[in-house]
């Protein structure tokens, strides 16, 4: 099955977990979701993290929808999922260009 573009957000690929979360009955607790999906791995630039590792520390949170669970996944994985922080591929000045405060005076 091909992944929808909706399966990836903020650097996190949900894949089959997205469908599982959509078909899950809500409200659902973190503990219930971790028991069912805890072994699902998220591929991150620095390695992997499981659903259990990402949401397990939240204990007895309750979720009313798959969207709430997805948002919490994105929040908990945070900067680990987006790659290098403070990096943009939109073309900024190279590191060797200095600002006005670094200009040499003669």
PDB file of N, CA and C in Angstrom:
ATOM      1  N   UNK A   1       0.825  -1.182   0.000  1.00  0.00           N
ATOM      2  CA  UNK A   1       0.000   0.000   0.000  1.00  0.00           C
ATOM      3  C   UNK A   1       0.869   1.245   0.000  1.00  0.00           C
ATOM      4  N   UNK A   2       0.487   2.210  -0.785  1.00  0.00           N
ATOM      5  CA  UNK A   2       1.262   3.429  -0.880  1.00  0.00           C
ATOM      6  C   UNK A   2       0.846   4.408   0.213  1.00  0.00           C
ATOM      7  N   UNK A   3       1.806   5.101   0.802  1.00  0.00           N
ATOM      8  CA  UNK A   3       1.508   6.052   1.862  1.00  0.00           C
ATOM      9  C   UNK A   3       0.881   7.311   1.297  1.00  0.00           C
ATOM     10  N   UNK A   4      -0.078   7.853   2.010  1.00  0.00           N
ATOM     11  CA  UNK A   4      -0.657   9.147   1.651  1.00  0.00           C
ATOM     12  C   UNK A   4       0.313  10.248   2.036  1.00  0.00           C
ATOM     13  N   UNK A   5       0.178  11.394   1.396  1.00  0.00           N
ATOM     14  CA  UNK A   5       1.004  12.524   1.795  1.00  0.00           C
ATOM     15  C   UNK A   5       0.658  12.942   3.218  1.00  0.00           C
ATOM     16  N   UNK A   6      -0.548  12.581   3.698  1.00  0.00           N
ATOM     17  CA  UNK A   6      -0.957  12.901   5.059  1.00  0.00           C
ATOM     18  C   UNK A   6      -0.236  12.046   6.097  1.00  0.00           C
ATOM     19  N   UNK A   7       0.460  10.995   5.666  1.00  0.00           N
ATOM     20  CA  UNK A   7       1.148  10.105   6.592  1.00  0.00           C
ATOM     21  C   UNK A   7       2.441  10.712   7.129  1.00  0.00           C
ATOM     22  N   UNK A   8       2.899  11.805   6.518  1.00  0.00           N
ATOM     23  CA  UNK A   8       4.160  12.410   6.929  1.00  0.00           C
ATOM     24  C   UNK A   8       3.914  13.870   7.263  1.00  0.00           C
ATOM     25  N   UNK A   9       4.345  14.246   8.460  1.00  0.00           N
ATOM     26  CA  UNK A   9       4.217  15.632   8.864  1.00  0.00           C
ATOM     27  C   UNK A   9       5.326  15.928   9.860  1.00  0.00           C
ATOM     28  N   UNK A  10       5.880  17.113   9.778  1.00  0.00           N
ATOM     29  CA  UNK A  10       6.927  17.557  10.700  1.00  0.00           C
ATOM     30  C   UNK A  10       8.083  16.561  10.765  1.00  0.00           C
ATOM     31  N   UNK A  11       8.399  15.934   9.640  1.00  0.00           N
ATOM     32  CA  UNK A  11       9.513  15.002   9.606  1.00  0.00           C
ATOM     33  C   UNK A  11       9.214  13.628  10.145  1.00  0.00           C
ATOM     34  N   UNK A  12       7.982  13.360  10.517  1.00  0.00           N
ATOM     35  CA  UNK A  12       7.617  12.066  11.097  1.00  0.00           C
ATOM     36  C   UNK A  12       6.783  11.288  10.081  1.00  0.00           C
ATOM     37  N   UNK A  13       7.234  10.088   9.778  1.00  0.00           N
ATOM     38  CA  UNK A  13       6.516   9.184   8.875  1.00  0.00           C
ATOM     39  C   UNK A  13       5.674   8.246   9.728  1.00  0.00           C
ATOM     40  N   UNK A  14       4.338   8.338   9.610  1.00  0.00           N
ATOM     41  CA  UNK A  14       3.462   7.476  10.403  1.00  0.00           C
ATOM     42  C   UNK A  14       3.170   6.160   9.720  1.00  0.00           C
ATOM     43  N   UNK A  15       3.112   6.153   8.393  1.00  0.00           N
ATOM     44  CA  UNK A  15       2.867   4.916   7.654  1.00  0.00           C
ATOM     45  C   UNK A  15       1.594   4.225   8.090  1.00  0.00           C
ATOM     46  N   UNK A  16       1.682   2.912   8.338  1.00  0.00           N
ATOM     47  CA  UNK A  16       0.525   2.104   8.711  1.00  0.00           C
ATOM     48  C   UNK A  16      -0.092   2.545  10.035  1.00  0.00           C
ATOM     49  N   UNK A  17       0.715   3.150  10.912  1.00  0.00           N
ATOM     50  CA  UNK A  17       0.193   3.609  12.195  1.00  0.00           C
ATOM     51  C   UNK A  17      -0.926   4.623  11.985  1.00  0.00           C
ATOM     52  N   UNK A  18      -0.828   5.433  10.957  1.00  0.00           N
ATOM     53  CA  UNK A  18      -1.861   6.426  10.678  1.00  0.00           C
ATOM     54  C   UNK A  18      -3.228   5.751  10.490  1.00  0.00           C
ATOM     55  N   UNK A  19      -3.257   4.682   9.694  1.00  0.00           N
ATOM     56  CA  UNK A  19      -4.504   3.947   9.474  1.00  0.00           C
ATOM     57  C   UNK A  19      -4.987   3.292  10.767  1.00  0.00           C
ATOM     58  N   UNK A  20      -4.049   2.737  11.533  1.00  0.00           N
ATOM     59  CA  UNK A  20      -4.409   2.101  12.805  1.00  0.00           C
ATOM     60  C   UNK A  20      -5.036   3.111  13.756  1.00  0.00           C
ATOM     61  N   UNK A  21      -4.446   4.300  13.826  1.00  0.00           N
ATOM     62  CA  UNK A  21      -4.980   5.330  14.721  1.00  0.00           C
ATOM     63  C   UNK A  21      -6.365   5.776  14.258  1.00  0.00           C
ATOM     64  N   UNK A  22      -6.565   5.874  12.953  1.00  0.00           N
ATOM     65  CA  UNK A  22      -7.860   6.290  12.414  1.00  0.00           C
ATOM     66  C   UNK A  22      -8.954   5.280  12.753  1.00  0.00           C
ATOM     67  N   UNK A  23      -8.617   3.989  12.750  1.00  0.00           N
ATOM     68  CA  UNK A  23      -9.625   2.961  13.002  1.00  0.00           C
ATOM     69  C   UNK A  23      -9.786   2.628  14.488  1.00  0.00           C
ATOM     70  N   UNK A  24      -8.927   3.182  15.340  1.00  0.00           N
ATOM     71  CA  UNK A  24      -9.000   2.934  16.780  1.00  0.00           C
ATOM     72  C   UNK A  24     -10.235   3.613  17.371  1.00  0.00           C
ATOM     73  N   UNK A  25     -10.792   3.037  18.429  1.00  0.00           N
ATOM     74  CA  UNK A  25     -11.954   3.643  19.093  1.00  0.00           C
ATOM     75  C   UNK A  25     -11.483   4.662  20.125  1.00  0.00           C
ATOM     76  N   UNK A  26     -12.141   5.814  20.122  1.00  0.00           N
ATOM     77  CA  UNK A  26     -11.810   6.899  21.043  1.00  0.00           C
ATOM     78  C   UNK A  26     -13.020   7.208  21.901  1.00  0.00           C
ATOM     79  N   UNK A  27     -12.845   7.737  23.121  1.00  0.00           N
ATOM     80  CA  UNK A  27     -11.578   8.175  23.695  1.00  0.00           C
ATOM     81  C   UNK A  27     -10.670   6.991  24.025  1.00  0.00           C
ATOM     82  N   UNK A  28      -9.361   7.272  24.030  1.00  0.00           N
ATOM     83  CA  UNK A  28      -8.357   6.254  24.326  1.00  0.00           C
ATOM     84  C   UNK A  28      -7.282   6.878  25.201  1.00  0.00           C
ATOM     85  N   UNK A  29      -6.736   6.088  26.105  1.00  0.00           N
ATOM     86  CA  UNK A  29      -5.680   6.574  26.993  1.00  0.00           C
ATOM     87  C   UNK A  29      -4.310   6.283  26.388  1.00  0.00           C
ATOM     88  N   UNK A  30      -3.318   7.007  26.864  1.00  0.00           N
ATOM     89  CA  UNK A  30      -1.942   6.758  26.431  1.00  0.00           C
ATOM     90  C   UNK A  30      -1.572   5.307  26.694  1.00  0.00           C
ATOM     91  N   UNK A  31      -1.899   4.817  27.896  1.00  0.00           N
ATOM     92  CA  UNK A  31      -1.547   3.437  28.245  1.00  0.00           C
ATOM     93  C   UNK A  31      -2.161   2.433  27.271  1.00  0.00           C
ATOM     94  N   UNK A  32      -3.418   2.653  26.899  1.00  0.00           N
ATOM     95  CA  UNK A  32      -4.097   1.762  25.956  1.00  0.00           C
ATOM     96  C   UNK A  32      -3.415   1.802  24.590  1.00  0.00           C
ATOM     97  N   UNK A  33      -3.094   3.002  24.126  1.00  0.00           N
ATOM     98  CA  UNK A  33      -2.442   3.146  22.821  1.00  0.00           C
ATOM     99  C   UNK A  33      -1.034   2.562  22.826  1.00  0.00           C
ATOM    100  N   UNK A  34      -0.297   2.767  23.915  1.00  0.00           N
ATOM    101  CA  UNK A  34       1.060   2.218  24.020  1.00  0.00           C
ATOM    102  C   UNK A  34       1.012   0.698  24.039  1.00  0.00           C
ATOM    103  N   UNK A  35       0.027   0.137  24.735  1.00  0.00           N
ATOM    104  CA  UNK A  35      -0.104  -1.319  24.769  1.00  0.00           C
ATOM    105  C   UNK A  35      -0.335  -1.880  23.371  1.00  0.00           C
ATOM    106  N   UNK A  36      -1.142  -1.186  22.573  1.00  0.00           N
ATOM    107  CA  UNK A  36      -1.491  -1.682  21.241  1.00  0.00           C
ATOM    108  C   UNK A  36      -0.437  -1.360  20.180  1.00  0.00           C
ATOM    109  N   UNK A  37       0.144  -0.147  20.222  1.00  0.00           N
ATOM    110  CA  UNK A  37       1.033   0.314  19.149  1.00  0.00           C
ATOM    111  C   UNK A  37       2.459   0.618  19.621  1.00  0.00           C
ATOM    112  N   UNK A  38       2.788   0.237  20.827  1.00  0.00           N
ATOM    113  CA  UNK A  38       4.063   0.614  21.447  1.00  0.00           C
ATOM    114  C   UNK A  38       5.310   0.254  20.675  1.00  0.00           C
ATOM    115  N   UNK A  39       5.266  -0.812  19.883  1.00  0.00           N
ATOM    116  CA  UNK A  39       6.458  -1.256  19.157  1.00  0.00           C
ATOM    117  C   UNK A  39       6.642  -0.570  17.807  1.00  0.00           C
ATOM    118  N   UNK A  40       5.670   0.257  17.401  1.00  0.00           N
ATOM    119  CA  UNK A  40       5.818   0.966  16.128  1.00  0.00           C
ATOM    120  C   UNK A  40       7.030   1.898  16.216  1.00  0.00           C
ATOM    121  N   UNK A  41       7.896   1.839  15.216  1.00  0.00           N
ATOM    122  CA  UNK A  41       9.103   2.671  15.209  1.00  0.00           C
ATOM    123  C   UNK A  41       8.959   3.842  14.251  1.00  0.00           C
ATOM    124  N   UNK A  42       9.406   5.008  14.717  1.00  0.00           N
ATOM    125  CA  UNK A  42       9.469   6.203  13.883  1.00  0.00           C
ATOM    126  C   UNK A  42      10.906   6.357  13.421  1.00  0.00           C
ATOM    127  N   UNK A  43      11.101   6.538  12.128  1.00  0.00           N
ATOM    128  CA  UNK A  43      12.437   6.756  11.577  1.00  0.00           C
ATOM    129  C   UNK A  43      12.784   8.230  11.737  1.00  0.00           C
ATOM    130  N   UNK A  44      13.856   8.501  12.452  1.00  0.00           N
ATOM    131  CA  UNK A  44      14.305   9.863  12.684  1.00  0.00           C
ATOM    132  C   UNK A  44      15.713  10.026  12.128  1.00  0.00           C
ATOM    133  N   UNK A  45      16.152  11.240  11.850  1.00  0.00           N
ATOM    134  CA  UNK A  45      17.499  11.444  11.306  1.00  0.00           C
ATOM    135  C   UNK A  45      18.605  10.821  12.173  1.00  0.00           C
ATOM    136  N   UNK A  46      18.420  10.798  13.494  1.00  0.00           N
ATOM    137  CA  UNK A  46      19.442  10.259  14.383  1.00  0.00           C
ATOM    138  C   UNK A  46      19.200   8.829  14.802  1.00  0.00           C
ATOM    139  N   UNK A  47      18.265   8.124  14.164  1.00  0.00           N
ATOM    140  CA  UNK A  47      17.960   6.744  14.538  1.00  0.00           C
ATOM    141  C   UNK A  47      16.460   6.525  14.562  1.00  0.00           C
ATOM    142  N   UNK A  48      15.998   5.676  15.479  1.00  0.00           N
ATOM    143  CA  UNK A  48      14.572   5.397  15.577  1.00  0.00           C
ATOM    144  C   UNK A  48      14.102   5.633  17.006  1.00  0.00           C
ATOM    145  N   UNK A  49      12.800   5.833  17.139  1.00  0.00           N
ATOM    146  CA  UNK A  49      12.169   5.930  18.449  1.00  0.00           C
ATOM    147  C   UNK A  49      10.833   5.227  18.333  1.00  0.00           C
ATOM    148  N   UNK A  50      10.471   4.456  19.356  1.00  0.00           N
ATOM    149  CA  UNK A  50       9.207   3.735  19.312  1.00  0.00           C
ATOM    150  C   UNK A  50       8.075   4.611  19.823  1.00  0.00           C
ATOM    151  N   UNK A  51       6.867   4.203  19.470  1.00  0.00           N
ATOM    152  CA  UNK A  51       5.664   4.861  19.984  1.00  0.00           C
ATOM    153  C   UNK A  51       5.712   4.863  21.506  1.00  0.00           C
ATOM    154  N   UNK A  52       6.136   3.741  22.095  1.00  0.00           N
ATOM    155  CA  UNK A  52       6.233   3.605  23.557  1.00  0.00           C
ATOM    156  C   UNK A  52       7.195   4.639  24.143  1.00  0.00           C
ATOM    157  N   UNK A  53       8.351   4.818  23.510  1.00  0.00           N
ATOM    158  CA  UNK A  53       9.340   5.780  24.003  1.00  0.00           C
ATOM    159  C   UNK A  53       8.835   7.216  23.885  1.00  0.00           C
ATOM    160  N   UNK A  54       8.090   7.493  22.801  1.00  0.00           N
ATOM    161  CA  UNK A  54       7.614   8.853  22.562  1.00  0.00           C
ATOM    162  C   UNK A  54       6.452   9.229  23.473  1.00  0.00           C
ATOM    163  N   UNK A  55       5.450   8.352  23.602  1.00  0.00           N
ATOM    164  CA  UNK A  55       4.250   8.708  24.347  1.00  0.00           C
ATOM    165  C   UNK A  55       4.145   8.068  25.717  1.00  0.00           C
ATOM    166  N   UNK A  56       4.903   7.010  25.969  1.00  0.00           N
ATOM    167  CA  UNK A  56       4.840   6.312  27.249  1.00  0.00           C
ATOM    168  C   UNK A  56       4.963   7.206  28.471  1.00  0.00           C
ATOM    169  N   UNK A  57       5.879   8.185  28.462  1.00  0.00           N
ATOM    170  CA  UNK A  57       6.040   9.049  29.636  1.00  0.00           C
ATOM    171  C   UNK A  57       4.805   9.893  29.969  1.00  0.00           C
ATOM    172  N   UNK A  58       3.834   9.969  29.066  1.00  0.00           N
ATOM    173  CA  UNK A  58       2.659  10.810  29.302  1.00  0.00           C
ATOM    174  C   UNK A  58       1.646  10.163  30.246  1.00  0.00           C
ATOM    175  N   UNK A  59       1.820   8.871  30.538  1.00  0.00           N
ATOM    176  CA  UNK A  59       0.943   8.210  31.497  1.00  0.00           C
ATOM    177  C   UNK A  59      -0.498   8.126  31.066  1.00  0.00           C
ATOM    178  N   UNK A  60      -1.392   8.731  31.854  1.00  0.00           N
ATOM    179  CA  UNK A  60      -2.816   8.526  31.615  1.00  0.00           C
ATOM    180  C   UNK A  60      -3.498   9.685  30.890  1.00  0.00           C
ATOM    181  N   UNK A  61      -2.836  10.256  29.894  1.00  0.00           N
ATOM    182  CA  UNK A  61      -3.484  11.237  29.021  1.00  0.00           C
ATOM    183  C   UNK A  61      -4.630  10.546  28.300  1.00  0.00           C
ATOM    184  N   UNK A  62      -5.622  11.310  27.913  1.00  0.00           N
ATOM    185  CA  UNK A  62      -6.740  10.765  27.149  1.00  0.00           C
ATOM    186  C   UNK A  62      -6.860  11.520  25.829  1.00  0.00           C
ATOM    187  N   UNK A  63      -7.162  10.792  24.774  1.00  0.00           N
ATOM    188  CA  UNK A  63      -7.257  11.362  23.435  1.00  0.00           C
ATOM    189  C   UNK A  63      -8.656  11.123  22.891  1.00  0.00           C
ATOM    190  N   UNK A  64      -9.221  12.146  22.256  1.00  0.00           N
ATOM    191  CA  UNK A  64     -10.568  12.064  21.715  1.00  0.00           C
ATOM    192  C   UNK A  64     -10.585  11.678  20.235  1.00  0.00           C
ATOM    193  N   UNK A  65      -9.414  11.731  19.579  1.00  0.00           N
ATOM    194  CA  UNK A  65      -9.373  11.433  18.146  1.00  0.00           C
ATOM    195  C   UNK A  65      -7.967  11.039  17.715  1.00  0.00           C
ATOM    196  N   UNK A  66      -7.885  10.473  16.517  1.00  0.00           N
ATOM    197  CA  UNK A  66      -6.585  10.122  15.942  1.00  0.00           C
ATOM    198  C   UNK A  66      -5.747  11.386  15.746  1.00  0.00           C
ATOM    199  N   UNK A  67      -6.392  12.494  15.381  1.00  0.00           N
ATOM    200  CA  UNK A  67      -5.666  13.748  15.178  1.00  0.00           C
ATOM    201  C   UNK A  67      -4.978  14.195  16.465  1.00  0.00           C
ATOM    202  N   UNK A  68      -5.626  14.041  17.614  1.00  0.00           N
ATOM    203  CA  UNK A  68      -5.000  14.399  18.893  1.00  0.00           C
ATOM    204  C   UNK A  68      -3.771  13.534  19.155  1.00  0.00           C
ATOM    205  N   UNK A  69      -3.867  12.254  18.835  1.00  0.00           N
ATOM    206  CA  UNK A  69      -2.721  11.351  19.042  1.00  0.00           C
ATOM    207  C   UNK A  69      -1.577  11.746  18.112  1.00  0.00           C
ATOM    208  N   UNK A  70      -1.896  11.993  16.837  1.00  0.00           N
ATOM    209  CA  UNK A  70      -0.854  12.410  15.888  1.00  0.00           C
ATOM    210  C   UNK A  70      -0.174  13.685  16.359  1.00  0.00           C
ATOM    211  N   UNK A  71      -0.947  14.661  16.815  1.00  0.00           N
ATOM    212  CA  UNK A  71      -0.362  15.921  17.267  1.00  0.00           C
ATOM    213  C   UNK A  71       0.571  15.695  18.454  1.00  0.00           C
ATOM    214  N   UNK A  72       0.181  14.811  19.355  1.00  0.00           N
ATOM    215  CA  UNK A  72       1.041  14.528  20.512  1.00  0.00           C
ATOM    216  C   UNK A  72       2.319  13.821  20.068  1.00  0.00           C
ATOM    217  N   UNK A  73       2.224  12.944  19.075  1.00  0.00           N
ATOM    218  CA  UNK A  73       3.423  12.294  18.540  1.00  0.00           C
ATOM    219  C   UNK A  73       4.370  13.363  18.006  1.00  0.00           C
ATOM    220  N   UNK A  74       3.844  14.296  17.201  1.00  0.00           N
ATOM    221  CA  UNK A  74       4.687  15.354  16.636  1.00  0.00           C
ATOM    222  C   UNK A  74       5.296  16.201  17.742  1.00  0.00           C
ATOM    223  N   UNK A  75       4.509  16.512  18.766  1.00  0.00           N
ATOM    224  CA  UNK A  75       5.017  17.319  19.883  1.00  0.00           C
ATOM    225  C   UNK A  75       6.122  16.596  20.649  1.00  0.00           C
ATOM    226  N   UNK A  76       5.920  15.303  20.905  1.00  0.00           N
ATOM    227  CA  UNK A  76       6.881  14.550  21.722  1.00  0.00           C
ATOM    228  C   UNK A  76       8.165  14.250  20.959  1.00  0.00           C
ATOM    229  N   UNK A  77       8.071  14.020  19.665  1.00  0.00           N
ATOM    230  CA  UNK A  77       9.287  13.754  18.897  1.00  0.00           C
ATOM    231  C   UNK A  77      10.021  15.052  18.606  1.00  0.00           C
ATOM    232  N   UNK A  78       9.281  16.143  18.526  1.00  0.00           N
ATOM    233  CA  UNK A  78       9.843  17.479  18.425  1.00  0.00           C
ATOM    234  C   UNK A  78      10.991  17.625  17.460  1.00  0.00           C
ATOM    235  N   UNK A  79      12.057  18.244  17.920  1.00  0.00           N
ATOM    236  CA  UNK A  79      13.186  18.585  17.060  1.00  0.00           C
ATOM    237  C   UNK A  79      13.956  17.358  16.582  1.00  0.00           C
ATOM    238  N   UNK A  80      13.785  16.205  17.259  1.00  0.00           N
ATOM    239  CA  UNK A  80      14.478  14.995  16.805  1.00  0.00           C
ATOM    240  C   UNK A  80      14.014  14.591  15.411  1.00  0.00           C
ATOM    241  N   UNK A  81      12.770  14.898  15.092  1.00  0.00           N
ATOM    242  CA  UNK A  81      12.191  14.451  13.831  1.00  0.00           C
ATOM    243  C   UNK A  81      12.453  15.399  12.675  1.00  0.00           C
ATOM    244  N   UNK A  82      12.796  16.636  12.952  1.00  0.00           N
ATOM    245  CA  UNK A  82      12.911  17.592  11.860  1.00  0.00           C
ATOM    246  C   UNK A  82      14.317  17.745  11.329  1.00  0.00           C
ATOM    247  N   UNK A  83      15.240  16.971  11.846  1.00  0.00           N
ATOM    248  CA  UNK A  83      16.607  17.063  11.345  1.00  0.00           C
ATOM    249  C   UNK A  83      17.380  18.144  12.076  1.00  0.00           C
ATOM    250  N   UNK A  84      18.304  18.771  11.376  1.00  0.00           N
ATOM    251  CA  UNK A  84      19.142  19.774  12.006  1.00  0.00           C
ATOM    252  C   UNK A  84      18.323  20.996  12.389  1.00  0.00           C
ATOM    253  N   UNK A  85      18.484  21.448  13.635  1.00  0.00           N
ATOM    254  CA  UNK A  85      17.788  22.648  14.071  1.00  0.00           C
ATOM    255  C   UNK A  85      18.431  23.874  13.440  1.00  0.00           C
ATOM    256  N   UNK A  86      17.658  24.919  13.298  1.00  0.00           N
ATOM    257  CA  UNK A  86      18.132  26.184  12.740  1.00  0.00           C
ATOM    258  C   UNK A  86      18.738  26.015  11.354  1.00  0.00           C
ATOM    259  N   UNK A  87      18.285  25.011  10.628  1.00  0.00           N
ATOM    260  CA  UNK A  87      18.780  24.786   9.273  1.00  0.00           C
ATOM    261  C   UNK A  87      17.638  25.013   8.309  1.00  0.00           C
ATOM    262  N   UNK A  88      17.926  25.690   7.242  1.00  0.00           N
ATOM    263  CA  UNK A  88      16.929  25.911   6.212  1.00  0.00           C
ATOM    264  C   UNK A  88      17.551  25.597   4.866  1.00  0.00           C
ATOM    265  N   UNK A  89      16.792  24.957   4.011  1.00  0.00           N
ATOM    266  CA  UNK A  89      17.284  24.684   2.666  1.00  0.00           C
ATOM    267  C   UNK A  89      16.775  25.752   1.695  1.00  0.00           C
ATOM    268  N   UNK A  90      16.361  26.873   2.229  1.00  0.00           N
ATOM    269  CA  UNK A  90      15.796  27.932   1.393  1.00  0.00           C
ATOM    270  C   UNK A  90      16.827  28.953   0.952  1.00  0.00           C
ATOM    271  N   UNK A  91      18.097  28.685   1.115  1.00  0.00           N
ATOM    272  CA  UNK A  91      19.128  29.553   0.577  1.00  0.00           C
ATOM    273  C   UNK A  91      19.398  30.780   1.414  1.00  0.00           C
ATOM    274  N   UNK A  92      20.140  30.609   2.473  1.00  0.00           N
ATOM    275  CA  UNK A  92      20.548  31.754   3.272  1.00  0.00           C
ATOM    276  C   UNK A  92      22.015  32.037   2.997  1.00  0.00           C
ATOM    277  N   UNK A  93      22.520  33.086   3.594  1.00  0.00           N
ATOM    278  CA  UNK A  93      23.914  33.458   3.390  1.00  0.00           C
ATOM    279  C   UNK A  93      24.826  32.388   3.968  1.00  0.00           C
ATOM    280  N   UNK A  94      25.947  32.110   3.310  1.00  0.00           N
ATOM    281  CA  UNK A  94      26.892  31.129   3.839  1.00  0.00           C
ATOM    282  C   UNK A  94      27.442  31.581   5.192  1.00  0.00           C
ATOM    283  N   UNK A  95      27.927  30.617   5.966  1.00  0.00           N
ATOM    284  CA  UNK A  95      28.439  30.902   7.299  1.00  0.00           C
ATOM    285  C   UNK A  95      29.607  31.878   7.307  1.00  0.00           C
ATOM    286  N   UNK A  96      30.368  31.943   6.218  1.00  0.00           N
ATOM    287  CA  UNK A  96      31.551  32.792   6.222  1.00  0.00           C
ATOM    288  C   UNK A  96      31.234  34.266   5.940  1.00  0.00           C
ATOM    289  N   UNK A  97      29.986  34.595   5.685  1.00  0.00           N
ATOM    290  CA  UNK A  97      29.597  35.994   5.481  1.00  0.00           C
ATOM    291  C   UNK A  97      29.251  36.578   6.836  1.00  0.00           C
ATOM    292  N   UNK A  98      29.863  37.698   7.170  1.00  0.00           N
ATOM    293  CA  UNK A  98      29.659  38.302   8.483  1.00  0.00           C
ATOM    294  C   UNK A  98      28.678  39.463   8.392  1.00  0.00           C
ATOM    295  N   UNK A  99      27.997  39.724   9.460  1.00  0.00           N
ATOM    296  CA  UNK A  99      27.069  40.843   9.523  1.00  0.00           C
ATOM    297  C   UNK A  99      27.800  42.155   9.673  1.00  0.00           C
ATOM    298  N   UNK A 100      27.057  43.256   9.699  1.00  0.00           N
ATOM    299  CA  UNK A 100      27.635  44.581   9.776  1.00  0.00           C
ATOM    300  C   UNK A 100      28.503  44.761  11.014  1.00  0.00           C
ATOM    301  N   UNK A 101      28.119  44.124  12.114  1.00  0.00           N
ATOM    302  CA  UNK A 101      28.870  44.307  13.359  1.00  0.00           C
ATOM    303  C   UNK A 101      30.252  43.685  13.283  1.00  0.00           C
ATOM    304  N   UNK A 102      30.487  42.834  12.282  1.00  0.00           N
ATOM    305  CA  UNK A 102      31.795  42.189  12.135  1.00  0.00           C
ATOM    306  C   UNK A 102      32.687  42.860  11.087  1.00  0.00           C
ATOM    307  N   UNK A 103      32.239  43.979  10.536  1.00  0.00           N
ATOM    308  CA  UNK A 103      33.036  44.638   9.496  1.00  0.00           C
ATOM    309  C   UNK A 103      34.345  45.143  10.078  1.00  0.00           C
ATOM    310  N   UNK A 104      35.378  45.045   9.266  1.00  0.00           N
ATOM    311  CA  UNK A 104      36.694  45.528   9.683  1.00  0.00           C
ATOM    312  C   UNK A 104      36.745  47.038   9.510  1.00  0.00           C
ATOM    313  N   UNK A 105      37.422  47.705  10.411  1.00  0.00           N
ATOM    314  CA  UNK A 105      37.614  49.143  10.285  1.00  0.00           C
ATOM    315  C   UNK A 105      39.056  49.416   9.955  1.00  0.00           C
ATOM    316  N   UNK A 106      39.301  50.422   9.141  1.00  0.00           N
ATOM    317  CA  UNK A 106      40.668  50.761   8.721  1.00  0.00           C
ATOM    318  C   UNK A 106      41.212  51.898   9.502  1.00  0.00           C
TER     319      UNK A 106
END
